[in-house]
Amino acid sequence: AEELIMSSWLPPKHPIVVNAFEPWAKEVEKVTDGRVTVRIMGKPLGSPPAHFDMARDGIADITYGLHSFTEDDRFQRARLGQFSFLGDDAIANSKAYWKIYGGELDAAGEHEGTHLLGLFMHGPGLLHNNVRKIEKPEDMQGLKIRVPGGYVGDLVSALGATPLFMSSTEVYEKLSRGVIDGVAFTYEAMTAFNLVDYIKYSMTVPGGIYNTTWFFVINEDKWNSLSEEDRAAIDAISGEAFAERVGQAWNDADIAAKKKIGDKVDFYQASPAVVSALRGVASKLEQSWSDSLGDGYDGAAALAEFRGMTGVEVK
Amino acid sequence: MPDDPAPDMIPGRTPHRQALWYRLLAGVAALLIVMLIGVTCIDVIGRYAFNRPFGGAYELTQILLAALVFVALPLTSADGGHVEVDLALHLLPSRVQRLLGRLAGIISAMVLGYFTWRLVVIGLDQLHESTRSASLGLPMAPLAFLAAASCAVSAVSMILRREES
Amino acid sequence: MTISLVAFVILLVMVFARVPIAFAMVVVGGVGFALLRGWGPAGAMVGNAVFETGLNYSLSVVPLFIFMGNVLAGSGIARGLFSAADRVFGRMRGGLAMATVLSCGGFSAVCGSSLATAATMAKVTMPSMRRFGYSDSLATGAIAAGGTLGILIPPSVVLIIFGLLTEADIGKLFLAGIIPGILGIIGYLLAVMVAVRLKPELAPRVRDVHPMTRRDAVSVTAVLALFVFIMGGIYGGFFTPIEAAGMGAAAALLIALATGGLSRGALWTAFLDSATASAMIFAIIIGAEIFSNFVTFAGLPDSLSDLVENLGLSPWVVLMVIVAIYMVLGCFLESLSMILLTVPVFYPLVSNLDFGLASLESPDAVLIWFAIIVVVVTEISLITPPIGMNVFVLRSVLPDVSLGTIFRGVYIFWMADIVRLALIIALPVLSLYLVT
Ligand code: NA
Ligand code: NA
């Protein structure tokens, strides 16, 4: 059998490792009648930001990671899935992302050197903090918020807060010591990083304040070395089917986290005033992203189509 | 005091050199340490005294640290400061000892030469993609080229040192 | 598993042929990776390891904690610690050796490295012990052993690296090291007492060696203040353990300048030593990263886990086997490489074992306890022949003492360490008391 090596940097017990990548790996063996197997390494073969290049360069065969970790302009069109108000259901988000970014926005062109196995997003991103409930836009002033980079950073800073960058494993240290006041994270990350005791208020808006986009790729040469039959079999359980699988894993993780947190944190919907302030900033950022894509790509239309698919209305 | 052996250095090797290039690099390294300390202090004091954290502290620390390590690498190599073990060698005739020493120097130089090449590849890649740091937007390619130059100088000094001894 | 073992043997052969350990790990790891995976991917992997290790934010503690120790070493504070400790034990037989142990423990509270602690204290304590007729073996043994406390008593570069490898809470690791560290001081003090009881000629009875000066009192106060500043800053929520290194270095610099004990030459040396030591450590980290990528790829961690599962061993037996492996590796491997190479292999194994520590109400109890066990076996490896780094450092500071003499003096401290290790394994609460 041909053994594919997959490098995984999330903790081995992370919900999407256990409920999406591992089952997918088993399924690969099944649908190829054992001709292709996937071995997930117990320890990553490089840092999380290196994981795209690791698949491209063949250090590992298969990797996954966040587009925003890569510190250059390679994944410009990938930002489609990182804006506000995109959708509350990780399955619908991931399917729309796979269809639109993978389709008319030519994701394959931005992932040169690899073959796409999946493109996905998680559930809605929230804004957590331990200082005050954000009732009006001015309440954002002066808060120090950890952001994953990119769009959320611009958003938070346009609203008057200070965005700070650090690795997600640093968040616990910094939040518990008051170095930061809050963090842009999902429900799931609150429990995964033990933050519940250090967060008081979590604000959400319909469709999420932000989202992160992920790639799941295999080295192109390795991919082409597989038989046509095996490639077809693997493709059939990847792409949209994987979007469904991983979306389900994110949704389940969010539900489990919400249950575990209970009423220890005050979850609240943003007030109309805050939502409209967010919209004002968001639409400017969306427009400048759309303008930056150049000829042949219509970012604004892609966003509209995305929201059509996930059922989010933006007035 | 300056002649004392360095606490974290490995025994029996030459003390720090006095050559101009060495003192120059050492001065840059000292400056980088001061800057590393400064970044942390500005960040910590800023956030308590003035509620103004230094947003770029995390990233600047990363970049200064990498610069420090690569600026210091030729110094360590020239000092013979890499951890090595010469216990079993005492049992061998001195001609064999010298041969092994030279061989070890060549292997080290080859490793450092290989590092140089790979770092140039990374630097060119970053130049091509115009890779920039996430929050401060600093270009990363110069750092890779600095690292490459550092490994190249270290490789040369590993070979020269063996010739001397 | 076979491939990994062959690789280890080749690594040891290269190391004994005087190839710097960092580069030996690169060669074996890189070539091994290339044979399994191709030269292109191996080259890319090596390049990433070199470039990204330098950019690892958390590793900024390495130069900064080392700089903090070096500044204090150059400022005469160590001498003050020794004088003060001498007041405690001055009248007892072996009192100077006991004062050496205690002042090593004190210096460990402001220095993150064992090698730096041993080298610094050697310069201060050795001349006095010689002047008063102490045997070289007892004197150097006390320094070599006392110096090992540098990585157990916080702050500690090794505990931070353990935390990075396992994503453990570094603040908790620091707290966990305190009681075992104090236990280490007590054990070494008892070792001195036993040694001079058995062989009174090792140490003459002397009194009032060092009159305590005002300057000495200032030194002790400064060390205490710095320790409180660092630990208080971390646990009071003012800065993270990573930031503590930068803050501690700044505070140490201020103290040294304020007390006027730091000459310009000594300051320059502190900078230079810190820079060169950091490059040396980073070279090892890079080498270990490359080697362990190869070992992971060759499937060593997986086969070990399978082996344990298939044999159906009890958790305690597994732990004893791991400790035994560490003791053997500790003879041959340099301490940092040992930790970098083994922790990623053993930690997943240990974290899945049930030692019944749940009663201690800390989810990461096993991890923290294991960290302390690993640090203590690493301390032991620092003074175990043939490759005991602390002993080597002493050789470089005291060129006229033979390796044999130092190792002869060390063995009684080594036995104290074994007793301490047994206690720490048998009573996890020693490591976990302050954490929970
Ligand atoms: Na210490
Ligand atoms: Na040893």
PDB file of N, CA and C in Angstrom, chain A residues 46-49 167 169-170, chain B residues 36 57-67 69-70 140 143, chain C residues 48-64 160-161 163-167 170 242 282 285-286 289 340:
ATOM      1  N   GLY A  46       6.884  20.603  11.555  1.00  0.00           N
ATOM      2  CA  GLY A  46       7.279  22.006  11.398  1.00  0.00           C
ATOM      3  C   GLY A  46       6.270  22.861  12.159  1.00  0.00           C
ATOM      4  N   SER A  47       6.454  24.190  12.141  1.00  0.00           N
ATOM      5  CA  SER A  47       5.542  25.066  12.875  1.00  0.00           C
ATOM      6  C   SER A  47       4.219  25.180  12.109  1.00  0.00           C
ATOM      7  N   PRO A  48       3.124  25.559  12.805  1.00  0.00           N
ATOM      8  CA  PRO A  48       1.839  25.682  12.127  1.00  0.00           C
ATOM      9  C   PRO A  48       1.898  26.573  10.872  1.00  0.00           C
ATOM     10  N   PRO A  49       2.529  27.758  10.919  1.00  0.00           N
ATOM     11  CA  PRO A  49       2.532  28.589   9.708  1.00  0.00           C
ATOM     12  C   PRO A  49       3.258  27.931   8.530  1.00  0.00           C
ATOM     13  N   SER A 167       0.480  33.862  19.416  1.00  0.00           N
ATOM     14  CA  SER A 167       0.003  32.534  19.059  1.00  0.00           C
ATOM     15  C   SER A 167      -1.151  32.158  19.983  1.00  0.00           C
ATOM     16  N   THR A 169      -1.744  29.631  21.721  1.00  0.00           N
ATOM     17  CA  THR A 169      -1.374  28.995  22.984  1.00  0.00           C
ATOM     18  C   THR A 169      -0.923  30.030  24.014  1.00  0.00           C
ATOM     19  N   GLU A 170      -0.560  31.241  23.570  1.00  0.00           N
ATOM     20  CA  GLU A 170      -0.144  32.303  24.491  1.00  0.00           C
ATOM     21  C   GLU A 170      -1.360  32.985  25.136  1.00  0.00           C
TER      22      GLU A 170
ATOM     23  N   LEU B  36      16.125  43.627  22.940  1.00  0.00           N
ATOM     24  CA  LEU B  36      15.186  42.591  23.402  1.00  0.00           C
ATOM     25  C   LEU B  36      14.642  42.951  24.787  1.00  0.00           C
ATOM     26  N   ALA B  57       5.163  44.085  20.129  1.00  0.00           N
ATOM     27  CA  ALA B  57       6.176  43.496  21.006  1.00  0.00           C
ATOM     28  C   ALA B  57       6.462  42.029  20.658  1.00  0.00           C
ATOM     29  N   TYR B  58       5.378  41.292  20.437  1.00  0.00           N
ATOM     30  CA  TYR B  58       5.523  39.853  20.176  1.00  0.00           C
ATOM     31  C   TYR B  58       6.395  39.635  18.938  1.00  0.00           C
ATOM     32  N   GLU B  59       6.033  40.354  17.876  1.00  0.00           N
ATOM     33  CA  GLU B  59       6.712  40.146  16.611  1.00  0.00           C
ATOM     34  C   GLU B  59       8.142  40.676  16.626  1.00  0.00           C
ATOM     35  N   LEU B  60       8.314  41.831  17.271  1.00  0.00           N
ATOM     36  CA  LEU B  60       9.644  42.429  17.331  1.00  0.00           C
ATOM     37  C   LEU B  60      10.578  41.524  18.130  1.00  0.00           C
ATOM     38  N   THR B  61      10.031  40.916  19.210  1.00  0.00           N
ATOM     39  CA  THR B  61      10.829  39.984  19.995  1.00  0.00           C
ATOM     40  C   THR B  61      11.301  38.824  19.124  1.00  0.00           C
ATOM     41  N   GLN B  62      10.364  38.278  18.330  1.00  0.00           N
ATOM     42  CA  GLN B  62      10.732  37.167  17.434  1.00  0.00           C
ATOM     43  C   GLN B  62      11.878  37.563  16.513  1.00  0.00           C
ATOM     44  N   ILE B  63      11.746  38.729  15.888  1.00  0.00           N
ATOM     45  CA  ILE B  63      12.716  39.130  14.874  1.00  0.00           C
ATOM     46  C   ILE B  63      14.065  39.456  15.516  1.00  0.00           C
ATOM     47  N   LEU B  64      14.025  40.165  16.658  1.00  0.00           N
ATOM     48  CA  LEU B  64      15.277  40.494  17.347  1.00  0.00           C
ATOM     49  C   LEU B  64      15.983  39.228  17.815  1.00  0.00           C
ATOM     50  N   LEU B  65      15.191  38.268  18.291  1.00  0.00           N
ATOM     51  CA  LEU B  65      15.777  37.015  18.777  1.00  0.00           C
ATOM     52  C   LEU B  65      16.487  36.289  17.637  1.00  0.00           C
ATOM     53  N   ALA B  66      15.802  36.174  16.489  1.00  0.00           N
ATOM     54  CA  ALA B  66      16.417  35.504  15.348  1.00  0.00           C
ATOM     55  C   ALA B  66      17.689  36.231  14.942  1.00  0.00           C
ATOM     56  N   ALA B  67      17.624  37.562  14.895  1.00  0.00           N
ATOM     57  CA  ALA B  67      18.803  38.344  14.511  1.00  0.00           C
ATOM     58  C   ALA B  67      19.946  38.087  15.496  1.00  0.00           C
ATOM     59  N   VAL B  69      20.497  35.461  17.455  1.00  0.00           N
ATOM     60  CA  VAL B  69      21.047  34.114  17.323  1.00  0.00           C
ATOM     61  C   VAL B  69      21.982  34.034  16.120  1.00  0.00           C
ATOM     62  N   PHE B  70      21.547  34.635  15.009  1.00  0.00           N
ATOM     63  CA  PHE B  70      22.366  34.501  13.801  1.00  0.00           C
ATOM     64  C   PHE B  70      23.584  35.420  13.832  1.00  0.00           C
ATOM     65  N   MET B 140      10.495  39.907   5.521  1.00  0.00           N
ATOM     66  CA  MET B 140      11.209  38.823   6.195  1.00  0.00           C
ATOM     67  C   MET B 140      12.463  38.374   5.444  1.00  0.00           C
ATOM     68  N   LEU B 143      16.020  39.001   6.820  1.00  0.00           N
ATOM     69  CA  LEU B 143      16.382  38.170   7.959  1.00  0.00           C
ATOM     70  C   LEU B 143      16.931  36.826   7.490  1.00  0.00           C
TER      71      LEU B 143
ATOM     72  N   ASN C  48      13.596  25.025   7.117  1.00  0.00           N
ATOM     73  CA  ASN C  48      12.552  25.500   8.031  1.00  0.00           C
ATOM     74  C   ASN C  48      13.011  25.452   9.472  1.00  0.00           C
ATOM     75  N   ALA C  49      13.634  24.339   9.850  1.00  0.00           N
ATOM     76  CA  ALA C  49      14.051  24.184  11.246  1.00  0.00           C
ATOM     77  C   ALA C  49      15.037  25.288  11.618  1.00  0.00           C
ATOM     78  N   VAL C  50      15.986  25.577  10.727  1.00  0.00           N
ATOM     79  CA  VAL C  50      16.992  26.602  11.027  1.00  0.00           C
ATOM     80  C   VAL C  50      16.329  27.967  11.156  1.00  0.00           C
ATOM     81  N   PHE C  51      15.496  28.315  10.179  1.00  0.00           N
ATOM     82  CA  PHE C  51      14.948  29.666  10.155  1.00  0.00           C
ATOM     83  C   PHE C  51      13.921  29.878  11.261  1.00  0.00           C
ATOM     84  N   GLU C  52      13.060  28.883  11.486  1.00  0.00           N
ATOM     85  CA  GLU C  52      11.944  29.101  12.413  1.00  0.00           C
ATOM     86  C   GLU C  52      12.334  29.003  13.876  1.00  0.00           C
ATOM     87  N   THR C  53      13.401  28.261  14.169  1.00  0.00           N
ATOM     88  CA  THR C  53      13.823  28.172  15.569  1.00  0.00           C
ATOM     89  C   THR C  53      14.222  29.549  16.076  1.00  0.00           C
ATOM     90  N   GLY C  54      14.910  30.315  15.216  1.00  0.00           N
ATOM     91  CA  GLY C  54      15.302  31.665  15.616  1.00  0.00           C
ATOM     92  C   GLY C  54      14.106  32.551  15.896  1.00  0.00           C
ATOM     93  N   LEU C  55      12.985  32.282  15.212  1.00  0.00           N
ATOM     94  CA  LEU C  55      11.797  33.136  15.336  1.00  0.00           C
ATOM     95  C   LEU C  55      10.839  32.673  16.435  1.00  0.00           C
ATOM     96  N   ASN C  56      11.256  31.701  17.231  1.00  0.00           N
ATOM     97  CA  ASN C  56      10.360  31.169  18.262  1.00  0.00           C
ATOM     98  C   ASN C  56      10.296  32.124  19.460  1.00  0.00           C
ATOM     99  N   TYR C  57       9.166  32.835  19.563  1.00  0.00           N
ATOM    100  CA  TYR C  57       9.006  33.875  20.588  1.00  0.00           C
ATOM    101  C   TYR C  57       9.399  33.395  21.985  1.00  0.00           C
ATOM    102  N   SER C  58       8.905  32.202  22.364  1.00  0.00           N
ATOM    103  CA  SER C  58       9.117  31.739  23.743  1.00  0.00           C
ATOM    104  C   SER C  58      10.590  31.498  24.041  1.00  0.00           C
ATOM    105  N   LEU C  59      11.373  31.203  23.017  1.00  0.00           N
ATOM    106  CA  LEU C  59      12.796  30.948  23.251  1.00  0.00           C
ATOM    107  C   LEU C  59      13.561  32.234  23.558  1.00  0.00           C
ATOM    108  N   SER C  60      12.886  33.388  23.498  1.00  0.00           N
ATOM    109  CA  SER C  60      13.577  34.626  23.863  1.00  0.00           C
ATOM    110  C   SER C  60      14.044  34.583  25.313  1.00  0.00           C
ATOM    111  N   VAL C  61      13.466  33.676  26.101  1.00  0.00           N
ATOM    112  CA  VAL C  61      13.917  33.550  27.498  1.00  0.00           C
ATOM    113  C   VAL C  61      15.359  33.057  27.574  1.00  0.00           C
ATOM    114  N   VAL C  62      15.812  32.345  26.546  1.00  0.00           N
ATOM    115  CA  VAL C  62      17.152  31.758  26.631  1.00  0.00           C
ATOM    116  C   VAL C  62      18.231  32.832  26.775  1.00  0.00           C
ATOM    117  N   PRO C  63      18.356  33.761  25.818  1.00  0.00           N
ATOM    118  CA  PRO C  63      19.394  34.773  26.003  1.00  0.00           C
ATOM    119  C   PRO C  63      19.140  35.659  27.221  1.00  0.00           C
ATOM    120  N   LEU C  64      17.863  35.937  27.519  1.00  0.00           N
ATOM    121  CA  LEU C  64      17.587  36.917  28.566  1.00  0.00           C
ATOM    122  C   LEU C  64      17.818  36.357  29.969  1.00  0.00           C
ATOM    123  N   ILE C 160      11.338  25.848  31.038  1.00  0.00           N
ATOM    124  CA  ILE C 160      10.637  26.575  29.979  1.00  0.00           C
ATOM    125  C   ILE C 160      10.640  25.749  28.695  1.00  0.00           C
ATOM    126  N   ILE C 161      11.762  25.131  28.380  1.00  0.00           N
ATOM    127  CA  ILE C 161      11.814  24.323  27.162  1.00  0.00           C
ATOM    128  C   ILE C 161      10.907  23.100  27.298  1.00  0.00           C
ATOM    129  N   GLY C 163       8.170  23.104  28.981  1.00  0.00           N
ATOM    130  CA  GLY C 163       6.840  23.677  28.792  1.00  0.00           C
ATOM    131  C   GLY C 163       6.520  23.882  27.317  1.00  0.00           C
ATOM    132  N   LEU C 164       7.521  24.327  26.553  1.00  0.00           N
ATOM    133  CA  LEU C 164       7.303  24.539  25.123  1.00  0.00           C
ATOM    134  C   LEU C 164       7.036  23.227  24.414  1.00  0.00           C
ATOM    135  N   LEU C 165       7.761  22.185  24.805  1.00  0.00           N
ATOM    136  CA  LEU C 165       7.617  20.897  24.132  1.00  0.00           C
ATOM    137  C   LEU C 165       6.264  20.261  24.420  1.00  0.00           C
ATOM    138  N   THR C 166       5.695  20.547  25.597  1.00  0.00           N
ATOM    139  CA  THR C 166       4.483  19.831  26.004  1.00  0.00           C
ATOM    140  C   THR C 166       3.274  20.745  26.167  1.00  0.00           C
ATOM    141  N   GLU C 167       3.441  22.046  25.909  1.00  0.00           N
ATOM    142  CA  GLU C 167       2.392  23.038  26.119  1.00  0.00           C
ATOM    143  C   GLU C 167       1.905  23.058  27.562  1.00  0.00           C
ATOM    144  N   ILE C 170       3.980  27.171  32.113  1.00  0.00           N
ATOM    145  CA  ILE C 170       5.330  27.405  32.621  1.00  0.00           C
ATOM    146  C   ILE C 170       5.307  27.960  34.039  1.00  0.00           C
ATOM    147  N   ILE C 242       7.449  34.302  30.140  1.00  0.00           N
ATOM    148  CA  ILE C 242       8.347  34.666  29.037  1.00  0.00           C
ATOM    149  C   ILE C 242       8.839  36.096  29.233  1.00  0.00           C
ATOM    150  N   PHE C 282      20.871  27.464  20.679  1.00  0.00           N
ATOM    151  CA  PHE C 282      19.980  27.418  19.520  1.00  0.00           C
ATOM    152  C   PHE C 282      20.471  26.405  18.489  1.00  0.00           C
ATOM    153  N   ILE C 285      19.171  23.227  19.684  1.00  0.00           N
ATOM    154  CA  ILE C 285      17.720  23.110  19.501  1.00  0.00           C
ATOM    155  C   ILE C 285      17.395  22.799  18.035  1.00  0.00           C
ATOM    156  N   ILE C 286      18.100  23.480  17.131  1.00  0.00           N
ATOM    157  CA  ILE C 286      17.886  23.220  15.699  1.00  0.00           C
ATOM    158  C   ILE C 286      18.242  21.766  15.368  1.00  0.00           C
ATOM    159  N   GLU C 289      15.663  19.403  16.743  1.00  0.00           N
ATOM    160  CA  GLU C 289      14.413  19.480  15.983  1.00  0.00           C
ATOM    161  C   GLU C 289      14.518  18.606  14.717  1.00  0.00           C
ATOM    162  N   LEU C 340      15.402  17.579  24.630  1.00  0.00           N
ATOM    163  CA  LEU C 340      14.764  17.865  23.346  1.00  0.00           C
ATOM    164  C   LEU C 340      14.473  16.586  22.568  1.00  0.00           C
TER     165      LEU C 340
END
